[in-house]
Coordinates of C-alpha atoms in Angstrom, one line a residue:
Chain A
E1 CA 52.3 16.0 17.1
D2 CA 53.9 13.9 14.3
Q3 CA 56.3 15.9 12.3
V4 CA 59.0 15.3 9.7
T5 CA 61.8 17.9 9.1
Q6 CA 64.3 17.9 6.4
S7 CA 67.5 19.8 6.0
P8 CA 68.9 21.7 4.4
E9 CA 66.0 23.2 2.4
A10 CA 68.4 23.5 -0.6
L11 CA 71.9 22.3 -1.4
R12 CA 74.1 23.1 -4.2
L13 CA 77.2 20.7 -5.0
Q14 CA 79.8 20.5 -7.7
E15 CA 79.9 17.4 -9.6
G16 CA 81.5 14.6 -7.8
E17 CA 81.2 16.6 -4.2
S18 CA 79.7 14.0 -1.8
S19 CA 77.0 15.2 0.9
S20 CA 74.3 14.1 2.9
L21 CA 70.6 15.1 3.4
N22 CA 68.9 14.7 6.6
C23 CA 65.4 13.7 7.7
S24 CA 64.6 14.0 11.3
Y25 CA 61.2 12.6 12.8
T26 CA 58.9 12.8 15.9
V27 CA 56.3 10.2 15.6
S28 CA 54.0 8.0 17.7
G29 CA 54.6 5.0 15.8
L30 CA 56.9 4.4 12.8
R31 CA 56.0 1.6 10.4
G32 CA 58.5 2.8 7.9
L33 CA 60.5 5.7 6.3
F34 CA 60.5 6.4 2.4
W35 CA 62.8 8.4 0.5
Y36 CA 61.4 9.9 -2.9
R37 CA 63.0 12.0 -5.8
Q38 CA 60.7 14.5 -7.2
D39 CA 61.6 16.3 -10.7
P40 CA 60.0 19.4 -11.6
G41 CA 56.5 19.2 -12.9
K42 CA 56.3 15.3 -12.0
G43 CA 55.1 13.3 -9.3
P44 CA 57.3 11.8 -6.6
E45 CA 59.3 8.6 -7.6
F46 CA 60.1 6.2 -4.9
L47 CA 63.7 5.3 -4.0
F48 CA 64.0 3.5 -0.6
T49 CA 62.0 2.2 2.1
L50 CA 63.8 1.7 5.7
Y51 CA 62.0 -0.1 8.4
S52 CA 64.3 -0.3 11.2
A53 CA 67.4 1.5 13.1
G54 CA 70.6 0.5 11.6
E55 CA 69.1 -0.4 8.2
E56 CA 70.8 0.8 5.1
K57 CA 69.9 0.8 1.3
E58 CA 71.8 1.6 -1.7
K59 CA 71.1 2.5 -5.2
E60 CA 73.7 3.7 -7.8
R61 CA 75.2 6.8 -6.1
L62 CA 72.6 7.1 -3.2
K63 CA 72.6 5.4 0.1
A64 CA 69.8 5.7 3.0
T65 CA 70.4 4.9 6.4
L66 CA 68.1 4.9 9.6
T67 CA 68.5 5.6 13.1
K68 CA 65.8 5.8 15.7
K69 CA 65.3 9.8 15.3
E70 CA 66.6 10.6 11.7
S71 CA 67.7 9.2 8.3
F72 CA 70.3 10.3 6.0
L73 CA 70.7 10.0 2.2
H74 CA 74.0 10.2 1.4
I75 CA 75.1 11.2 -2.2
T76 CA 78.5 10.0 -3.3
A77 CA 80.1 11.5 -6.3
P78 CA 76.9 13.1 -7.6
K79 CA 76.2 14.0 -11.3
P80 CA 74.0 16.9 -12.8
E81 CA 71.2 14.2 -13.4
D82 CA 71.1 13.8 -9.8
S83 CA 69.6 17.1 -9.4
A84 CA 66.1 17.2 -8.0
T85 CA 63.9 17.6 -4.8
Y86 CA 64.6 14.7 -2.4
L87 CA 61.3 14.0 -0.1
C88 CA 61.1 11.9 3.1
A89 CA 58.3 10.4 4.4
V90 CA 57.6 8.7 7.4
Q91 CA 54.7 6.0 7.4
L92 CA 52.6 5.8 10.7
G93 CA 51.4 2.6 12.3
G94 CA 47.8 1.6 12.5
A95 CA 45.1 1.0 9.8
T96 CA 45.8 4.0 7.6
N97 CA 49.2 3.5 6.3
K98 CA 49.2 7.3 6.2
L99 CA 52.3 9.2 5.1
I100 CA 53.6 12.2 6.8
F101 CA 56.1 14.3 4.2
G102 CA 58.9 16.5 5.0
T103 CA 59.3 19.7 3.0
G104 CA 62.1 18.3 0.7
T105 CA 65.8 19.2 0.1
L106 CA 66.2 21.0 -3.4
L107 CA 69.4 19.4 -4.9
A108 CA 71.4 21.2 -7.5
V109 CA 74.5 19.4 -9.0
Q110 CA 76.6 21.8 -11.1
P111 CA 78.8 20.4 -13.8
Chain B
N1 CA 51.6 -0.6 -17.3
A2 CA 50.2 3.0 -16.7
G3 CA 50.5 3.1 -13.1
V4 CA 48.7 6.0 -11.6
T5 CA 46.9 8.3 -14.0
Q6 CA 45.5 11.7 -13.2
T7 CA 43.0 13.8 -15.2
P8 CA 43.2 16.5 -16.0
K9 CA 46.9 17.8 -15.9
F10 CA 45.7 21.6 -15.7
R11 CA 42.8 23.3 -14.9
V12 CA 41.8 27.0 -14.1
L13 CA 38.8 27.6 -12.4
K14 CA 36.7 30.8 -11.3
T15 CA 36.1 31.1 -7.7
G16 CA 32.6 29.2 -6.7
Q17 CA 32.9 26.8 -9.6
S18 CA 33.0 23.1 -9.0
M19 CA 35.2 20.2 -10.6
T20 CA 36.3 16.6 -10.2
L21 CA 39.7 15.1 -10.4
L22 CA 40.0 11.6 -11.6
C23 CA 42.7 9.2 -10.3
A24 CA 42.9 5.7 -12.0
Q25 CA 45.4 2.9 -11.0
D26 CA 45.9 -0.4 -12.7
M27 CA 47.9 -2.0 -10.0
N28 CA 45.0 -3.5 -8.1
H29 CA 46.2 -1.4 -5.1
E30 CA 43.7 -1.2 -2.2
Y31 CA 44.9 2.2 -0.6
M32 CA 44.6 5.4 -2.4
Y33 CA 45.5 8.8 -1.4
W34 CA 44.9 12.5 -2.5
Y35 CA 47.5 15.1 -1.5
R36 CA 48.1 18.7 -2.2
Q37 CA 51.4 20.2 -2.5
D38 CA 52.0 24.2 -1.9
P39 CA 55.5 25.6 -2.0
G40 CA 57.2 25.4 1.4
M41 CA 54.4 23.1 3.0
G42 CA 55.5 19.8 1.5
L43 CA 52.7 17.2 0.6
R44 CA 49.7 17.2 2.7
L45 CA 47.0 14.5 3.0
I46 CA 43.5 15.6 1.9
H47 CA 41.7 12.2 1.8
Y48 CA 42.4 8.5 1.6
S49 CA 40.6 5.3 1.0
V50 CA 41.7 1.9 2.4
G51 CA 39.4 0.1 -0.1
E52 CA 36.3 0.1 -2.5
G53 CA 33.5 2.0 -1.1
T54 CA 35.7 3.4 1.8
T55 CA 36.9 7.0 2.5
A56 CA 38.5 8.9 5.3
K57 CA 39.8 12.5 6.3
G58 CA 43.4 13.3 6.1
E59 CA 44.9 16.6 7.4
V60 CA 43.4 19.1 5.3
P61 CA 39.8 17.8 4.0
D62 CA 37.8 21.0 4.5
G63 CA 36.3 22.2 1.0
Y64 CA 37.0 18.7 -0.7
N65 CA 34.9 15.5 -1.0
V66 CA 35.9 12.0 -2.6
S67 CA 34.3 8.9 -3.7
R68 CA 35.8 5.3 -4.1
L69 CA 32.9 3.6 -6.1
K70 CA 35.2 1.5 -8.0
K71 CA 38.7 -0.2 -6.8
Q72 CA 40.8 1.4 -9.4
N73 CA 39.2 4.8 -9.4
F74 CA 39.4 7.6 -6.6
L75 CA 37.6 10.8 -7.4
L76 CA 38.5 14.2 -5.7
G77 CA 35.8 17.1 -5.7
L78 CA 35.7 20.6 -5.2
E79 CA 32.1 21.8 -4.8
S80 CA 32.7 25.4 -4.7
A81 CA 36.3 26.3 -5.4
A82 CA 38.3 29.2 -3.6
P83 CA 41.7 30.9 -4.4
S84 CA 43.1 28.9 -1.3
Q85 CA 42.6 25.8 -3.3
T86 CA 45.2 26.6 -5.9
S87 CA 47.7 24.1 -5.5
V88 CA 49.3 21.0 -7.3
Y89 CA 47.2 17.7 -6.5
F90 CA 48.7 14.3 -6.4
C91 CA 47.0 10.9 -6.1
A92 CA 48.9 7.9 -5.0
S93 CA 48.1 4.4 -4.3
S94 CA 49.8 1.5 -2.5
Y95 CA 49.1 -2.1 -1.4
P96 CA 49.8 -2.6 2.3
P97 CA 51.4 -3.1 4.4
N98 CA 54.5 -1.4 4.7
T99 CA 54.8 -0.6 1.0
E100 CA 55.7 2.4 -1.2
A101 CA 53.1 4.6 -2.6
F102 CA 53.1 5.3 -6.4
F103 CA 52.2 8.6 -7.5
G104 CA 50.7 10.2 -10.4
Q105 CA 52.0 13.2 -12.4
G106 CA 50.0 15.7 -10.7
T107 CA 47.2 18.1 -11.4
R108 CA 47.9 21.9 -11.5
L109 CA 44.9 23.7 -10.3
T110 CA 44.5 27.6 -10.2
V111 CA 41.4 29.2 -8.9
V112 CA 40.8 32.8 -9.9

């Protein structure tokens, strides 16, 4: 069964304290892996797409990496405005472009 | 550029009532999706469409119907609402292949 698991469920950091979020997956065919940010009461906002093992993408304080079994979202020197839920989704192969989401990591960055 | 717009944003229904959620996108995307988001469950796919006039079932389709009569619109219907359908509903669209999905702001539905 296709599955996406994110850890930890929740993470509390002090401003400037770097850390990583994990997304592990078991799927029959990976077309791409997506990271989204979701603020309370809003829809998910796209951050990154990764397609193959070894690929890395960066945006401001965020860096996403991909291996054959998992992806990491590294947050360097976070600020309070980075507080949000971070969602990982795996896009399956075939005609559907179906996305399977993990349950997310709730990140709180305290000043 | 509005992106993906969902209507309404909030709704309270009584058990057994029906309603339709509207999703409209102005990005000329082929693919559209309806998800529901529940605490601890993540986003789960209800139905999706790969083009105008097409629909298909996702992970949790029971109790819902959809229609895609126009490319820019994707409607989600609840024929007889149940308390188990209390959730936040998100519509998304994408232009294949291998491209990110853009999400609407969500509809918070409560069935009492």
